[in-house]
Amino acid sequence: MRLIKIVDTGFDPWKYQQDYQQQSMSGKTDFGATASFIGTMRDFNEGDDVSSMVLEHYPAMTEKQLNRIVDEACHKWAIQNTLIVHRVGEILPAEPIVLVAVWSAHRAAAFDACRFLMEALKHQAPFWKKENLRTGTTRWVEKNT
Amino acid sequence: MSIKVLYFASLREDIGRASDLIEDTGQTGSLTIAQLWIKATGRNTIPDELLVALNQEYTDIQASVKDGDEVAFFPPVTGG
């Protein structure tokens, strides 16, 4: 099972994860581990204060690439369910950008698959960040940390 | 043949448009993405860090295109 969602307004990752688990795993009793990662926007980058940013993406490819990395994770680890939520549009400091959650029978698969999905997303999914600095200038983020 | 070309992020701003439709009537052999880049952008140099997708899958500039393909050019991705 999986859900991949791109959202253009603010979302509550904890509520999202809880609601998704309730909907998709109701009655299931064989999962023993849930690992999740939430990425939020920092108000600084490369020594500058950042007041907001805009996230752009390539919709058709985003979906394809995220499905591909979930396929890969399912192939590598015995995972039961995956949730990926990613923001686009204008984002403010402390707002969630991304949620990755993985459910499995045991913790090793959940931890490892969650980390893998997050790293693969950062390197393969076609998203781009443009920062609005506190000084009034804007700049594209050129490389992922 | 007709190829849809898309540009994203800083590259879109740099080129000054989000897309091009390239109609290639004279071509008898195959057209590579590198040739398509020149045709679409009018630029002879290919940026070092340029990423290329053919029908939403990563590929390289030596790949060939066919009628109806969608080719996207963009800088390194920075999501997450």
Tab-separated table of C-alpha atoms in Angstrom:
chain	number	residue	atom	x	y	z
A	1	MET	CA	0.000	0.000	0.000
A	2	ARG	CA	1.102	3.541	-0.631
A	3	LEU	CA	-0.073	7.108	-0.848
A	4	ILE	CA	1.881	9.818	-2.629
A	5	LYS	CA	0.452	13.279	-2.321
A	6	ILE	CA	1.602	16.715	-3.482
A	7	VAL	CA	-0.146	19.510	-1.601
A	8	ASP	CA	-0.141	23.228	-2.362
A	9	THR	CA	-1.343	24.422	1.044
A	10	GLY	CA	-0.064	23.866	4.578
A	11	PHE	CA	-0.559	20.400	6.052
A	12	ASP	CA	-0.287	18.862	9.499
A	13	PRO	CA	2.048	15.877	9.066
A	14	TRP	CA	1.075	14.226	12.363
A	15	LYS	CA	-2.606	14.372	11.590
A	16	TYR	CA	-1.955	13.244	8.022
A	17	GLN	CA	-0.044	10.227	9.216
A	18	GLN	CA	-2.637	9.349	11.828
A	19	ASP	CA	-5.560	9.712	9.403
A	20	TYR	CA	-3.800	7.713	6.720
A	21	GLN	CA	-2.958	4.906	9.133
A	22	GLN	CA	-6.551	4.775	10.328
A	23	GLN	CA	-7.933	4.674	6.788
A	24	SER	CA	-5.491	2.292	5.183
A	25	MET	CA	-4.575	-0.076	8.011
A	26	SER	CA	-7.782	-0.407	9.924
A	27	GLY	CA	-8.062	-3.980	11.239
A	28	LYS	CA	-4.403	-4.757	10.535
A	29	THR	CA	-2.454	-6.131	13.468
A	30	ASP	CA	0.770	-7.322	11.865
A	31	PHE	CA	2.763	-4.088	11.808
A	32	GLY	CA	5.262	-3.564	14.597
A	33	ALA	CA	7.140	-0.485	13.486
A	34	THR	CA	6.373	2.910	12.036
A	35	ALA	CA	9.209	5.240	11.099
A	36	SER	CA	8.575	8.746	9.884
A	37	PHE	CA	10.545	11.781	8.847
A	38	ILE	CA	9.267	15.345	8.670
A	39	GLY	CA	11.247	18.041	6.910
A	40	THR	CA	10.413	21.626	7.861
A	41	MET	CA	11.565	24.922	6.453
A	42	ARG	CA	14.536	26.569	8.191
A	43	ASP	CA	14.786	30.341	8.467
A	44	PHE	CA	18.454	30.287	7.463
A	45	ASN	CA	20.510	28.854	4.624
A	46	GLU	CA	24.153	29.352	3.690
A	47	GLY	CA	24.561	32.056	6.317
A	48	ASP	CA	21.547	34.132	5.227
A	49	ASP	CA	18.164	34.706	6.841
A	50	VAL	CA	15.388	33.273	4.711
A	51	SER	CA	11.889	34.707	5.126
A	52	SER	CA	9.998	32.349	2.809
A	53	MET	CA	10.465	30.114	-0.163
A	54	VAL	CA	8.580	28.882	-3.191
A	55	LEU	CA	8.704	25.244	-4.209
A	56	GLU	CA	8.204	24.433	-7.865
A	57	HIS	CA	7.868	20.952	-9.368
A	58	TYR	CA	7.284	19.021	-12.575
A	59	PRO	CA	3.968	17.376	-11.707
A	60	ALA	CA	3.873	14.368	-14.061
A	61	MET	CA	7.481	13.469	-13.373
A	62	THR	CA	7.239	14.007	-9.615
A	63	GLU	CA	4.565	11.372	-9.348
A	64	LYS	CA	6.452	8.935	-11.588
A	65	GLN	CA	9.739	9.354	-9.710
A	66	LEU	CA	8.174	9.049	-6.273
A	67	ASN	CA	6.347	5.886	-7.342
A	68	ARG	CA	9.607	4.528	-8.670
A	69	ILE	CA	11.482	5.070	-5.404
A	70	VAL	CA	8.636	3.512	-3.419
A	71	ASP	CA	8.808	0.493	-5.789
A	72	GLU	CA	12.519	0.296	-5.084
A	73	ALA	CA	12.025	0.461	-1.315
A	74	CYS	CA	9.346	-2.250	-1.474
A	75	HIS	CA	11.784	-4.411	-3.385
A	76	LYS	CA	14.604	-3.893	-0.870
A	77	TRP	CA	12.705	-4.107	2.418
A	78	ALA	CA	9.691	-5.943	3.757
A	79	ILE	CA	7.544	-2.861	4.215
A	80	GLN	CA	3.771	-2.860	4.417
A	81	ASN	CA	2.773	0.706	3.759
A	82	THR	CA	4.295	3.996	2.666
A	83	LEU	CA	3.107	7.587	2.844
A	84	ILE	CA	4.835	10.504	1.128
A	85	VAL	CA	3.435	14.035	1.312
A	86	HIS	CA	5.304	16.975	-0.221
A	87	ARG	CA	4.446	20.673	-0.248
A	88	VAL	CA	4.690	22.952	-3.266
A	89	GLY	CA	4.014	26.688	-3.541
A	90	GLU	CA	4.923	29.329	-0.975
A	91	ILE	CA	6.261	28.024	2.354
A	92	LEU	CA	7.111	29.876	5.568
A	93	PRO	CA	9.726	28.986	8.202
A	94	ALA	CA	8.714	26.114	10.520
A	95	GLU	CA	6.097	24.876	8.050
A	96	PRO	CA	6.380	21.224	7.049
A	97	ILE	CA	7.786	20.578	3.580
A	98	VAL	CA	7.811	16.811	3.451
A	99	LEU	CA	6.526	13.785	5.325
A	100	VAL	CA	7.785	10.255	4.691
A	101	ALA	CA	6.322	7.433	6.774
A	102	VAL	CA	6.898	3.696	6.511
A	103	TRP	CA	5.127	0.835	8.261
A	104	SER	CA	6.643	-2.624	8.616
A	105	ALA	CA	6.723	-5.632	10.936
A	106	HIS	CA	10.130	-4.735	12.369
A	107	ARG	CA	12.022	-1.520	13.062
A	108	ALA	CA	15.090	-2.123	10.877
A	109	ALA	CA	13.066	-2.185	7.663
A	110	ALA	CA	11.017	0.829	8.736
A	111	PHE	CA	14.071	2.939	9.669
A	112	ASP	CA	16.119	1.929	6.633
A	113	ALA	CA	13.325	2.322	4.091
A	114	CYS	CA	12.308	5.717	5.531
A	115	ARG	CA	15.885	7.002	5.254
A	116	PHE	CA	16.249	5.577	1.763
A	117	LEU	CA	13.003	7.170	0.562
A	118	MET	CA	13.951	10.558	1.944
A	119	GLU	CA	17.427	10.523	0.390
A	120	ALA	CA	16.108	9.244	-2.957
A	121	LEU	CA	13.399	11.917	-2.944
A	122	LYS	CA	15.983	14.637	-2.385
A	123	HIS	CA	18.145	13.453	-5.245
A	124	GLN	CA	15.581	12.298	-7.801
A	125	ALA	CA	12.215	13.979	-7.364
A	126	PRO	CA	11.943	17.101	-9.566
A	127	PHE	CA	11.334	19.832	-6.985
A	128	TRP	CA	13.153	23.181	-6.879
A	129	LYS	CA	13.341	25.737	-4.087
A	130	LYS	CA	13.529	29.473	-4.557
A	131	GLU	CA	14.368	31.422	-1.414
A	132	ASN	CA	13.173	34.890	-0.494
A	133	LEU	CA	15.876	36.355	1.733
A	134	ARG	CA	15.245	38.834	4.519
A	135	THR	CA	17.349	41.353	2.586
A	136	GLY	CA	14.677	41.397	-0.129
A	137	THR	CA	16.570	39.413	-2.738
A	138	THR	CA	15.558	36.038	-4.144
A	139	ARG	CA	17.728	33.120	-5.196
A	140	TRP	CA	17.333	29.546	-6.388
A	141	VAL	CA	18.774	26.872	-4.119
A	142	GLU	CA	21.451	25.297	-6.281
A	143	LYS	CA	22.279	22.135	-4.387
A	144	ASN	CA	20.647	19.941	-1.837
A	145	THR	CA	22.411	19.586	1.499
B	1	MET	CA	7.828	15.219	-35.870
B	2	SER	CA	6.675	17.269	-32.952
B	3	ILE	CA	8.447	17.385	-29.570
B	4	LYS	CA	7.295	19.213	-26.465
B	5	VAL	CA	10.176	20.813	-24.576
B	6	LEU	CA	9.832	21.979	-20.970
B	7	TYR	CA	12.124	24.138	-18.827
B	8	PHE	CA	12.016	24.381	-15.058
B	9	ALA	CA	13.207	26.573	-12.193
B	10	SER	CA	16.270	28.784	-12.789
B	11	LEU	CA	16.602	27.454	-16.326
B	12	ARG	CA	13.031	28.491	-17.147
B	13	GLU	CA	13.783	32.012	-15.886
B	14	ASP	CA	17.072	32.116	-17.712
B	15	ILE	CA	15.548	31.040	-21.026
B	16	GLY	CA	12.524	33.244	-20.482
B	17	ARG	CA	9.782	30.701	-21.184
B	18	ALA	CA	8.409	27.473	-19.736
B	19	SER	CA	8.045	25.436	-22.915
B	20	ASP	CA	8.612	25.121	-26.630
B	21	LEU	CA	7.001	23.007	-29.300
B	22	ILE	CA	9.626	21.853	-31.765
B	23	GLU	CA	8.368	20.822	-35.193
B	24	ASP	CA	11.040	19.011	-37.102
B	25	THR	CA	9.994	18.299	-40.659
B	26	GLY	CA	13.291	17.962	-42.483
B	27	GLN	CA	14.870	15.370	-40.235
B	28	THR	CA	15.388	11.967	-41.821
B	29	GLY	CA	17.547	10.349	-39.182
B	30	SER	CA	17.062	10.494	-35.451
B	31	LEU	CA	17.285	13.647	-33.383
B	32	THR	CA	19.246	13.479	-30.148
B	33	ILE	CA	18.357	15.475	-27.067
B	34	ALA	CA	21.614	17.413	-27.448
B	35	GLN	CA	20.487	18.490	-30.953
B	36	LEU	CA	17.043	19.266	-29.624
B	37	TRP	CA	18.583	21.526	-26.935
B	38	ILE	CA	20.302	23.627	-29.588
B	39	LYS	CA	17.185	23.735	-31.779
B	40	ALA	CA	14.886	24.704	-28.912
B	41	THR	CA	17.078	27.150	-27.003
B	42	GLY	CA	19.318	28.450	-29.780
B	43	ARG	CA	22.267	27.899	-27.427
B	44	ASN	CA	25.261	25.914	-28.529
B	45	THR	CA	26.604	25.107	-25.087
B	46	ILE	CA	24.983	22.690	-22.708
B	47	PRO	CA	25.172	23.688	-19.018
B	48	ASP	CA	27.427	21.396	-16.949
B	49	GLU	CA	24.809	20.447	-14.416
B	50	LEU	CA	21.862	20.196	-16.800
B	51	LEU	CA	19.466	17.342	-16.048
B	52	VAL	CA	17.331	15.834	-18.773
B	53	ALA	CA	14.114	13.842	-18.676
B	54	LEU	CA	12.483	12.046	-21.586
B	55	ASN	CA	8.783	11.362	-21.002
B	56	GLN	CA	9.320	12.035	-17.279
B	57	GLU	CA	12.225	9.582	-16.894
B	58	TYR	CA	15.841	10.673	-16.398
B	59	THR	CA	18.002	10.159	-19.451
B	60	ASP	CA	21.123	11.672	-21.008
B	61	ILE	CA	21.593	14.087	-23.853
B	62	GLN	CA	22.664	11.380	-26.282
B	63	ALA	CA	19.225	9.735	-26.171
B	64	SER	CA	17.091	10.048	-29.302
B	65	VAL	CA	13.630	11.514	-29.423
B	66	LYS	CA	10.619	10.519	-31.475
B	67	ASP	CA	7.370	12.154	-32.479
B	68	GLY	CA	5.163	13.036	-29.519
B	69	ASP	CA	7.920	12.861	-26.895
B	70	GLU	CA	8.118	15.265	-23.973
B	71	VAL	CA	11.632	16.413	-23.081
B	72	ALA	CA	12.366	18.415	-19.936
B	73	PHE	CA	15.535	20.371	-19.134
B	74	PHE	CA	16.239	21.468	-15.576
B	75	PRO	CA	18.933	22.236	-12.987
B	76	PRO	CA	19.811	19.896	-10.063
B	77	VAL	CA	16.742	19.120	-7.962
B	78	THR	CA	16.407	20.610	-4.483
B	79	GLY	CA	13.260	19.181	-2.896
B	80	GLY	CA	12.673	17.636	0.498
